[in-house]
Short mmCIF file of N, CA and C in Angstrom, two decimals:
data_model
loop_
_atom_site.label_atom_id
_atom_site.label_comp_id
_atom_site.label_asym_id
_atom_site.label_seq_id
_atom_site.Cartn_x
_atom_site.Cartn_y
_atom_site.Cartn_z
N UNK N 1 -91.78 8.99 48.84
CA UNK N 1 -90.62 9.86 48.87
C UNK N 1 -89.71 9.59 47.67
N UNK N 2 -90.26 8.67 46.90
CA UNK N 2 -89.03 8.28 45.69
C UNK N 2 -88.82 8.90 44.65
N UNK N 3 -90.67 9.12 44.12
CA UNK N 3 -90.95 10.24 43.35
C UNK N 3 -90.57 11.61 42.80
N UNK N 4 -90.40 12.07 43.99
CA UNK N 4 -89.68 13.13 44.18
C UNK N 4 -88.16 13.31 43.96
N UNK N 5 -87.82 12.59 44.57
CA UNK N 5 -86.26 12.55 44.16
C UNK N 5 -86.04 11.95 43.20
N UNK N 6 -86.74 11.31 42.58
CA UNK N 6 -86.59 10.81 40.52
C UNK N 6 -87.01 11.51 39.61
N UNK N 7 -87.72 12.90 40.34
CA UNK N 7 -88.30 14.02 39.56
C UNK N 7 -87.40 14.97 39.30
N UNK N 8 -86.73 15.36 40.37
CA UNK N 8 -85.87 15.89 40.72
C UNK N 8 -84.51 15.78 40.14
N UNK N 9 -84.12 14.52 40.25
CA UNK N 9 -82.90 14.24 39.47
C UNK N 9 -83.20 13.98 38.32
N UNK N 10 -84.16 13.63 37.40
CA UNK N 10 -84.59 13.44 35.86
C UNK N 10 -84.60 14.44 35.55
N UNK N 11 -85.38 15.70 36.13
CA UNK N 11 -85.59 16.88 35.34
C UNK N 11 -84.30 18.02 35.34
N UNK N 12 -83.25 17.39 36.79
CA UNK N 12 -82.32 18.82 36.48
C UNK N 12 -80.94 18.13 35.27
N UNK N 13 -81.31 16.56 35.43
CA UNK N 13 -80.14 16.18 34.50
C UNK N 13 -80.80 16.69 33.02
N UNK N 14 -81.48 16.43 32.65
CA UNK N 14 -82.43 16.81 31.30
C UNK N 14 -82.00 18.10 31.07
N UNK N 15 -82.20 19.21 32.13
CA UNK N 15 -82.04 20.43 31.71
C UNK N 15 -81.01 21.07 31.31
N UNK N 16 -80.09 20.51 32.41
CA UNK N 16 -78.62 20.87 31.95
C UNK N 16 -78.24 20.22 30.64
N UNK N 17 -78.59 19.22 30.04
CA UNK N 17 -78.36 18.47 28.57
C UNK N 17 -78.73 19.17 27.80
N UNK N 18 -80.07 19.92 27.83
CA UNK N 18 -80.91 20.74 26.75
C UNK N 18 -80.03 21.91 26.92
N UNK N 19 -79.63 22.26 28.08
CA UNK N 19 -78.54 23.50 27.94
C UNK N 19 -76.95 23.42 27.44
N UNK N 20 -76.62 22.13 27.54
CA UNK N 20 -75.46 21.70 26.67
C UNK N 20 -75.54 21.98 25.09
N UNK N 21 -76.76 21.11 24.95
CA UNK N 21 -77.04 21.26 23.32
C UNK N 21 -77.13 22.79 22.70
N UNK N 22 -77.90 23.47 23.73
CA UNK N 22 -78.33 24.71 23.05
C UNK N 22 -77.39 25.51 23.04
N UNK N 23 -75.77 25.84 24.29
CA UNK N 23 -74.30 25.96 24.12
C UNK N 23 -74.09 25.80 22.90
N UNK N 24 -74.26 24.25 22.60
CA UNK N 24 -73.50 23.79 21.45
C UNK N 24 -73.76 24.48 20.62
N UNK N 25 -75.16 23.96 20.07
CA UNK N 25 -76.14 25.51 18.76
C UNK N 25 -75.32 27.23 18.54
N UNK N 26 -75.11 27.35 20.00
CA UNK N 26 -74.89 28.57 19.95
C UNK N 26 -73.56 29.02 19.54
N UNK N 27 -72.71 28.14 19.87
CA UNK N 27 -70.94 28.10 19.69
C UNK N 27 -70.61 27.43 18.51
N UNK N 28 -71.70 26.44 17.67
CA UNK N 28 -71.16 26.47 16.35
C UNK N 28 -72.09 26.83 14.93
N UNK N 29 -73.04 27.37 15.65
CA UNK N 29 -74.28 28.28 14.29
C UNK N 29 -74.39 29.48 15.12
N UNK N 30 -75.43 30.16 13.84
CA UNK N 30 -75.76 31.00 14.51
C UNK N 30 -77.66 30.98 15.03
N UNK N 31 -77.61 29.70 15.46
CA UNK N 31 -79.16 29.50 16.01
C UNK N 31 -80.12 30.34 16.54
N UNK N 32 -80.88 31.03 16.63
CA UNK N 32 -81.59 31.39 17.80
C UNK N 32 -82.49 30.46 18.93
N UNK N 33 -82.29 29.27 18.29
CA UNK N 33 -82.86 28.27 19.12
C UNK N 33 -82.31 27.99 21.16
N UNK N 34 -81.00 28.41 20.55
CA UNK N 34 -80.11 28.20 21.70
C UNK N 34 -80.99 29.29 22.76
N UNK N 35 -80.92 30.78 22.47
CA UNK N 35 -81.74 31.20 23.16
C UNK N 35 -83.19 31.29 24.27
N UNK N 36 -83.67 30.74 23.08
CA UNK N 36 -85.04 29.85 23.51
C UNK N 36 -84.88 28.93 24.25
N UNK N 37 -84.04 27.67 23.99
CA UNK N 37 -83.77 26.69 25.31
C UNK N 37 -83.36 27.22 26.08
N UNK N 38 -81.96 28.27 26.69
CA UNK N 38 -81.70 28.95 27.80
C UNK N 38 -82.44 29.66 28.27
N UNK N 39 -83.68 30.34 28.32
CA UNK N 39 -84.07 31.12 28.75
C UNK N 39 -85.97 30.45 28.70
N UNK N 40 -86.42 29.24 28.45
CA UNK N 40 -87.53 29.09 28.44
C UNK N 40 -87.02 27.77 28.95
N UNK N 41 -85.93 26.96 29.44
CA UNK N 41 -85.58 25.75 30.58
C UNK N 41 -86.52 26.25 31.70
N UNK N 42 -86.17 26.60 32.32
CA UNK N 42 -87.20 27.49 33.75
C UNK N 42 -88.10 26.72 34.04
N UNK N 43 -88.70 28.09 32.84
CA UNK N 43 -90.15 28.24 32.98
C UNK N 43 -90.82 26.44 31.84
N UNK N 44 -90.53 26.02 31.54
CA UNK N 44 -90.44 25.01 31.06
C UNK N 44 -90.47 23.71 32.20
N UNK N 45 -89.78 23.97 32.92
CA UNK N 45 -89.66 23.06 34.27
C UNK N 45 -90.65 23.03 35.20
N UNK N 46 -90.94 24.75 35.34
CA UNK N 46 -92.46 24.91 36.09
C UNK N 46 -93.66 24.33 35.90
N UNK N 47 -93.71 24.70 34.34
CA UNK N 47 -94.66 23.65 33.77
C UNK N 47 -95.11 22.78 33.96
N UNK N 48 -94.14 21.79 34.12
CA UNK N 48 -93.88 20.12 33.99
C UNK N 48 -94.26 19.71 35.52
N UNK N 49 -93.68 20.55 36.57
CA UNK N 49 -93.87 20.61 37.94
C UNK N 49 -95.83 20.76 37.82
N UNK N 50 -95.85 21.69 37.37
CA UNK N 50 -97.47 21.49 37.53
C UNK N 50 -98.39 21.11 37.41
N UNK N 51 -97.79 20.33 35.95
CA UNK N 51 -98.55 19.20 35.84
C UNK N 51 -98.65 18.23 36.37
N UNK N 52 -97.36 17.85 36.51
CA UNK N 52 -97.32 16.32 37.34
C UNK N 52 -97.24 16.34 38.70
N UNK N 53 -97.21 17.35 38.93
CA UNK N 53 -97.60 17.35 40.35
C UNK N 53 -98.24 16.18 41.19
N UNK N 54 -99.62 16.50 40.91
CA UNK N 54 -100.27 15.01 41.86
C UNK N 54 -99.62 13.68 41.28
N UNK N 55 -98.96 13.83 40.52
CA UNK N 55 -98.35 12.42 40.35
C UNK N 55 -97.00 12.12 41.05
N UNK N 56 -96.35 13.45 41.36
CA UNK N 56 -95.30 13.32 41.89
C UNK N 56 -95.53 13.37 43.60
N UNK N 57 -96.75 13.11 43.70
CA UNK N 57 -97.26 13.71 45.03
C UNK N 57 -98.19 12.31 45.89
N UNK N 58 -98.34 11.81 44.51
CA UNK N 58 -99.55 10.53 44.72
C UNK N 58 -99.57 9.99 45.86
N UNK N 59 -98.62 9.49 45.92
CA UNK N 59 -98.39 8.08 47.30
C UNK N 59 -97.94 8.70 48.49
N UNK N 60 -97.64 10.22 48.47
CA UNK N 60 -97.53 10.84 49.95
C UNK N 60 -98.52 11.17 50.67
N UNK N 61 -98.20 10.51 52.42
CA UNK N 61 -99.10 10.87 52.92
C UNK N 61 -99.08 12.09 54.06
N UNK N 62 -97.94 13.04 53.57
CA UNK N 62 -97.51 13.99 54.55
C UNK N 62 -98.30 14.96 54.38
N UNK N 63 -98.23 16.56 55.13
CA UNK N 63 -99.15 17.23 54.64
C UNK N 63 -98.41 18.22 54.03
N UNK N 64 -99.38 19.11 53.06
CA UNK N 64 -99.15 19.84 51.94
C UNK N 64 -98.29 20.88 52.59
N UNK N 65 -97.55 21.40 53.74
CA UNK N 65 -96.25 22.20 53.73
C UNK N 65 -95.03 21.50 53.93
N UNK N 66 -95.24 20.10 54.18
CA UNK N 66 -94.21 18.79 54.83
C UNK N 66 -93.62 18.70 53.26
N UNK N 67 -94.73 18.56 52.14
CA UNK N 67 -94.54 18.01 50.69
C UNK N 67 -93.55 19.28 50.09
N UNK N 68 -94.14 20.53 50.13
CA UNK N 68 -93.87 21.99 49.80
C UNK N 68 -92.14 21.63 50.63
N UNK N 69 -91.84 21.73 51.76
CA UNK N 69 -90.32 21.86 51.91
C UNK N 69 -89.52 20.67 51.59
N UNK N 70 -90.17 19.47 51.26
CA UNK N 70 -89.33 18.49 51.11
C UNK N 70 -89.34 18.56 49.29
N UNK N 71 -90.24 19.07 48.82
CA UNK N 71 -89.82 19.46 46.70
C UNK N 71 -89.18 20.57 46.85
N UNK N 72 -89.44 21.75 47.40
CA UNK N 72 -88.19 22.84 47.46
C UNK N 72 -86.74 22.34 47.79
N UNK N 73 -86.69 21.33 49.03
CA UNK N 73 -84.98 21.42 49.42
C UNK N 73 -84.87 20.38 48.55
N UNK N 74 -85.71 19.52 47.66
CA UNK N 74 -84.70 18.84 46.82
C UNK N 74 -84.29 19.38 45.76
N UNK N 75 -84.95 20.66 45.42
CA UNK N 75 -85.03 21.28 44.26
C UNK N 75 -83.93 22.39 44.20
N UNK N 76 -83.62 22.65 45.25
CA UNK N 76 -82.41 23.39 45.61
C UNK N 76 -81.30 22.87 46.00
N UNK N 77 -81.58 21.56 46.74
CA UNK N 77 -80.00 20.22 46.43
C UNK N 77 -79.18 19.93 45.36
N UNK N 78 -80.74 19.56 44.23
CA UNK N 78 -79.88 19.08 43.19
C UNK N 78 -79.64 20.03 42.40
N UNK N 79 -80.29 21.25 42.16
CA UNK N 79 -79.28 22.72 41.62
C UNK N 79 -78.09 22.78 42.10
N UNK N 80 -77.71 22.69 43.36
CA UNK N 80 -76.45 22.63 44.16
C UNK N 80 -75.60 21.93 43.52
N UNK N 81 -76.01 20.23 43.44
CA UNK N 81 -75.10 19.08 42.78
C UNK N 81 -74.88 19.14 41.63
N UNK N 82 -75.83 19.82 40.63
CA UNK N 82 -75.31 19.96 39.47
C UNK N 82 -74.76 21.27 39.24
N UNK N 83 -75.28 21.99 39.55
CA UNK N 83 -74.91 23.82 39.61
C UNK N 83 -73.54 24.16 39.69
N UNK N 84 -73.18 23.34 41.00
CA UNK N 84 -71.54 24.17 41.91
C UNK N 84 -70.54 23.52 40.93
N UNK N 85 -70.18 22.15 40.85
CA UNK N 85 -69.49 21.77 39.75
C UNK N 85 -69.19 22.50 38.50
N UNK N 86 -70.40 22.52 37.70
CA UNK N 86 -70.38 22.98 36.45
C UNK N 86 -69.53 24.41 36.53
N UNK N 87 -70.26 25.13 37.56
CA UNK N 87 -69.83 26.35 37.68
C UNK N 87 -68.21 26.30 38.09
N UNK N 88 -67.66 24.98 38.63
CA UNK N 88 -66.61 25.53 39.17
C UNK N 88 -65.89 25.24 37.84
N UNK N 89 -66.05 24.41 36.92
CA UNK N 89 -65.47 24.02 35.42
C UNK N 89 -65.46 25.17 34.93
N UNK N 90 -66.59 26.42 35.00
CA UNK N 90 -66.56 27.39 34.16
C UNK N 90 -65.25 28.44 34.76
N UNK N 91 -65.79 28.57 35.96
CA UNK N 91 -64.80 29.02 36.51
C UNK N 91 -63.12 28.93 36.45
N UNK N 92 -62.70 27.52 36.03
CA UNK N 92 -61.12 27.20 36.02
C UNK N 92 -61.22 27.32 34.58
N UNK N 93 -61.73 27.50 33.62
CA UNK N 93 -61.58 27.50 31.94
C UNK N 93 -61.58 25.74 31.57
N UNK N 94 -62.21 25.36 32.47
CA UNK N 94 -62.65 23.75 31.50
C UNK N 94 -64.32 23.67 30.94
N UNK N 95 -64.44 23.67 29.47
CA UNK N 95 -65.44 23.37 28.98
C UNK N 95 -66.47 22.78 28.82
N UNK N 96 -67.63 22.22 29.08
CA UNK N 96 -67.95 21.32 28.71
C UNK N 96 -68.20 21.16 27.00
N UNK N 97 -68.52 22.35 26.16
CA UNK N 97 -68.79 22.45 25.08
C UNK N 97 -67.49 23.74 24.73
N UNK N 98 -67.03 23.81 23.65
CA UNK N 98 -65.64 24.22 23.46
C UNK N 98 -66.16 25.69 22.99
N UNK N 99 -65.33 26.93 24.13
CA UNK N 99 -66.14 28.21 23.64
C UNK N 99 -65.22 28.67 22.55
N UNK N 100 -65.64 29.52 21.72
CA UNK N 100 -64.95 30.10 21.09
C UNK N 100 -64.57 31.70 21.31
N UNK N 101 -63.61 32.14 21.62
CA UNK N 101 -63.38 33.48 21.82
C UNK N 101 -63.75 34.50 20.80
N UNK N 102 -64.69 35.65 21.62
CA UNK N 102 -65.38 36.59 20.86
C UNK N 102 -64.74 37.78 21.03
N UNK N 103 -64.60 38.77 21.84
CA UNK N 103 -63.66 39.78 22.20
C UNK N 103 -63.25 39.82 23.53
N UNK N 104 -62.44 41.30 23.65
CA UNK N 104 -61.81 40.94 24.51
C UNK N 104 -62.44 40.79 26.08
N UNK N 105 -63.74 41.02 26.44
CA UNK N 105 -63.94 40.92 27.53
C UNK N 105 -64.65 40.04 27.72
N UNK N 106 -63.95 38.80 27.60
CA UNK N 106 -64.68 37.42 27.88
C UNK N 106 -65.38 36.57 28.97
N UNK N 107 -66.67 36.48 28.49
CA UNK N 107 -67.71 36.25 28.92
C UNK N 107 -68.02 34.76 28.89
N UNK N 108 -67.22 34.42 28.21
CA UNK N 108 -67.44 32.76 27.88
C UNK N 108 -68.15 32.01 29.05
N UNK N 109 -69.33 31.04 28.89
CA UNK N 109 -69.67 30.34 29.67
C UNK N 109 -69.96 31.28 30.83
N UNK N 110 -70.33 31.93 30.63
CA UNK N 110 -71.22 32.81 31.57
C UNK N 110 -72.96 32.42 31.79
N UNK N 111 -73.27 31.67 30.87
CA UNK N 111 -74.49 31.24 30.82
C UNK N 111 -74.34 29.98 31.49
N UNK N 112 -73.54 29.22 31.57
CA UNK N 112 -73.75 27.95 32.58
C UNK N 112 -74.04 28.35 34.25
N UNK N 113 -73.50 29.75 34.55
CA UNK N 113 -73.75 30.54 35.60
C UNK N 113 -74.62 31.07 36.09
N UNK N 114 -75.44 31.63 35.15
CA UNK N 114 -76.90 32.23 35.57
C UNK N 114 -77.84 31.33 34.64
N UNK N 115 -77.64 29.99 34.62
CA UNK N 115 -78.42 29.07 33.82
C UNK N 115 -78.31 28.49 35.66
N UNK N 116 -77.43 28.30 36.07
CA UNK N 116 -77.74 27.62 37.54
C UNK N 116 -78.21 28.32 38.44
N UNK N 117 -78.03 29.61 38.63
CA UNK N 117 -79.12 30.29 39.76
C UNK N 117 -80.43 30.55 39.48
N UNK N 118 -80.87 30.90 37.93
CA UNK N 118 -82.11 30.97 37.19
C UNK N 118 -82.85 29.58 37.50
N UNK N 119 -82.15 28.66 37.52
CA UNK N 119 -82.58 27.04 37.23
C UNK N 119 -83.06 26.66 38.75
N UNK N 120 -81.87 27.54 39.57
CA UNK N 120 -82.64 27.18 40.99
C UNK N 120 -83.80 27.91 41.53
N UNK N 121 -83.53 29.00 41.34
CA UNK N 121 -84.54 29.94 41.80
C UNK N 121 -85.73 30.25 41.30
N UNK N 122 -86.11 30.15 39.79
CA UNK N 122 -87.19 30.32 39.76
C UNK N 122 -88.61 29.01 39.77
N UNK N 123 -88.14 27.61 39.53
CA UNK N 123 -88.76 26.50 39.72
C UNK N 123 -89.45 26.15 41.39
N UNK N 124 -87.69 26.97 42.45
CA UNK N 124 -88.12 26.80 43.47
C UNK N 124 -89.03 27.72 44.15
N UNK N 125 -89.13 29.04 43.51
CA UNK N 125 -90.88 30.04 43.90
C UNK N 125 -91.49 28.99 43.24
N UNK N 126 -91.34 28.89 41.92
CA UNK N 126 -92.72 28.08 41.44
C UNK N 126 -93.23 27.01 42.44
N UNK N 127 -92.39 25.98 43.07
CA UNK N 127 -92.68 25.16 43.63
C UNK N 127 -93.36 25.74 45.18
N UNK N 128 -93.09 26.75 45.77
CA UNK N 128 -93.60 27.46 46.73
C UNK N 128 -95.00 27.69 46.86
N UNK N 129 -95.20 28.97 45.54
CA UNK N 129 -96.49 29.20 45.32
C UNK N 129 -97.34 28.53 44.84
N UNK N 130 -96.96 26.94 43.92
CA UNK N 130 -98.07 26.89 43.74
C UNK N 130 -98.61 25.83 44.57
N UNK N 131 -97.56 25.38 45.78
CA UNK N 131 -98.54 24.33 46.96
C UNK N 131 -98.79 25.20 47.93
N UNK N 132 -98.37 26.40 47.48
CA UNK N 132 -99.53 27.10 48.71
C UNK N 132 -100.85 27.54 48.25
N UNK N 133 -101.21 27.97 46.97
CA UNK N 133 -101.89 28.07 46.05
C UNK N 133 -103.44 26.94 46.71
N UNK N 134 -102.33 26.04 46.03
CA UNK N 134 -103.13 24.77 46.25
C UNK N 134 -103.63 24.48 47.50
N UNK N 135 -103.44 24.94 48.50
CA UNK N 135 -103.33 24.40 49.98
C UNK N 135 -104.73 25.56 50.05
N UNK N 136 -104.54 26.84 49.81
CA UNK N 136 -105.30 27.94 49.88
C UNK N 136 -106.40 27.61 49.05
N UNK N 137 -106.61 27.18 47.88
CA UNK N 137 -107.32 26.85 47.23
C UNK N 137 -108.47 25.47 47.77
N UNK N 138 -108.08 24.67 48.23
CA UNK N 138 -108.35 23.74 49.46
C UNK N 138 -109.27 24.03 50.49
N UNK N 139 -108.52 25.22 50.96
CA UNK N 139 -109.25 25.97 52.21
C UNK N 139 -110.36 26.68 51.71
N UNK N 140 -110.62 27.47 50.81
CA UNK N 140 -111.55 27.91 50.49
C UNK N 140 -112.57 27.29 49.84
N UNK N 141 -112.23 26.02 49.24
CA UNK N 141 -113.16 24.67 48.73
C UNK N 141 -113.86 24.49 49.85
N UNK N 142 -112.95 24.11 51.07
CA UNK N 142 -113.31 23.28 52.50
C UNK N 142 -114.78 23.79 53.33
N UNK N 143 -113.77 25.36 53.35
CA UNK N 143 -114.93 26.37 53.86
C UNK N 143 -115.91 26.57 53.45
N UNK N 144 -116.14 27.29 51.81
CA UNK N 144 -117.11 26.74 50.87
C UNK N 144 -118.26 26.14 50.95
N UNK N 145 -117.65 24.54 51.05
CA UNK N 145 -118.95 23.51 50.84
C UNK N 145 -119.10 23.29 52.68
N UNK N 146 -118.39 24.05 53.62
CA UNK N 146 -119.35 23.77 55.05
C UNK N 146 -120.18 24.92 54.81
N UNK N 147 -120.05 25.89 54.37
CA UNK N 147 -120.78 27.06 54.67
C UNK N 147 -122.05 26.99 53.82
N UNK N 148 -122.31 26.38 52.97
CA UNK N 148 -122.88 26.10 51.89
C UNK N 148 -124.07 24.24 52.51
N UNK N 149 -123.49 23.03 53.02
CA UNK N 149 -123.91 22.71 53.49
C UNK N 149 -125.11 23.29 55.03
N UNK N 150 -124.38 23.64 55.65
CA UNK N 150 -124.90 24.77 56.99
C UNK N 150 -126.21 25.79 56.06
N UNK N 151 -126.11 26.33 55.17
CA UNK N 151 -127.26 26.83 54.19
C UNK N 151 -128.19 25.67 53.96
N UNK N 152 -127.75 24.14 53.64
CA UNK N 152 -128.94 23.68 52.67
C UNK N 152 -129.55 23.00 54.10
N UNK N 153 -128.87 22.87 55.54
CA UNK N 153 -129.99 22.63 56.42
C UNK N 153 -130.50 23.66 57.07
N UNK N 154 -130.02 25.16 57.04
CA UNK N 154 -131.21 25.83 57.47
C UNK N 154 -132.24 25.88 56.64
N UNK N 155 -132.18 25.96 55.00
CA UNK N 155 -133.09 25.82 54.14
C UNK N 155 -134.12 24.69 54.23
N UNK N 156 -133.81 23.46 54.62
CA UNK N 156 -134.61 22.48 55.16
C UNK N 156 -135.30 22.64 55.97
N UNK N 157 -134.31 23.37 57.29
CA UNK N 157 -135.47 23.68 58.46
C UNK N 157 -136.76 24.57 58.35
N UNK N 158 -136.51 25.59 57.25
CA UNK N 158 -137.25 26.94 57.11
C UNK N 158 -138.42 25.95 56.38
N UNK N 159 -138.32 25.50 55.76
CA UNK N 159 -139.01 24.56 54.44
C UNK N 159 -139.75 23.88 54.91
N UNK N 160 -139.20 23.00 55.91
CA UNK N 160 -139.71 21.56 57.01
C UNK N 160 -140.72 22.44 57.85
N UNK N 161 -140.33 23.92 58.57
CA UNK N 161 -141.32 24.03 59.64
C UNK N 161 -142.66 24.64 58.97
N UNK N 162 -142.75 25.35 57.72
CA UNK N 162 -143.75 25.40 56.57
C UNK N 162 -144.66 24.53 56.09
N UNK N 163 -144.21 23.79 55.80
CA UNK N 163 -144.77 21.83 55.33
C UNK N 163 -145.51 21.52 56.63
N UNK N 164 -144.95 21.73 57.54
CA UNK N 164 -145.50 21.00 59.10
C UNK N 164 -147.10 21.57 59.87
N UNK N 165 -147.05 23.18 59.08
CA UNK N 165 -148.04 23.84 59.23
C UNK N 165 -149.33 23.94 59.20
#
């Protein structure tokens, strides 16, 4: 169970940093990089989730929908813990990275906003589908090689009562 919650908290502190920096990029160049980190964090996270998966999974011995709601609600906790804060900073006009006013219908730090519902929501489908994926994928392995075994002894029997002849 540790795993998980060191995955969890490593990867949403990371993200929000890479989204600080890329703020920053954006509020004092004119980067397009910033873009790219805001909007490929995500799917970037999914990634990382999928890979390491069985590693983040290794030493559990629960079963694969026990694993599935306990990486979703942490994955939607710590969006929460880091998310609601930030957002409420954006919300009162405290910065973390210093905006600069563009016109008049200011938008400022509007991206720390839908950088936290984006950040929650789409990692946590990812995390959905792909242990059900996996679980489904499983089942049809499972089924598979019985149905497939059950073939190689009627094939024996058909074979065996031939030979016996």
């Amino acid at each position: 169970m540790k795993r998980p919650v060191i995955f969890a908290a490593a990867v949403h502190t990371a993200a929000w940093i890479v989204l600080t920096i890329a703020d920053y990029l954006d509020e004092t160049t004119s980067s397009d990089l910033a873009y790219v980190l805001f909007f490929a964090g995500p799917a970037l996270v999914s990634v990382i989730y999928l890979i390491l998966r069985k590693k983040i999974w290794a030493k559990s011995s629960l079963s694969w929908w026990k694993n599935m709601l306990i990486g979703a609600g942490l994955w939607i906790g710590f969006s929460a813990l880091f998310g609601i804060p930030i957002c409420f900073l954006v919300d009162y006009n405290h910065w973390i990275v210093y905006q600069r006013p563009e016109f008049a219908l200011d938008l400022n730090g509007i991206e720390y906003m839908v950088f936290a519902v984006f950040y929650a929501v789409i990692p946590f489908a990812v995390i959905l589908l792909s242990e059900t994926a996996v679980f489904l994928l499983g089942l049809v392995k499972k089924i598979t090689a019985r149905n497939q075994e059950k073939r190689m002894k009627e094939l024996e029997e058909m074979y065996g009562d031939k030979k016996d002849r």
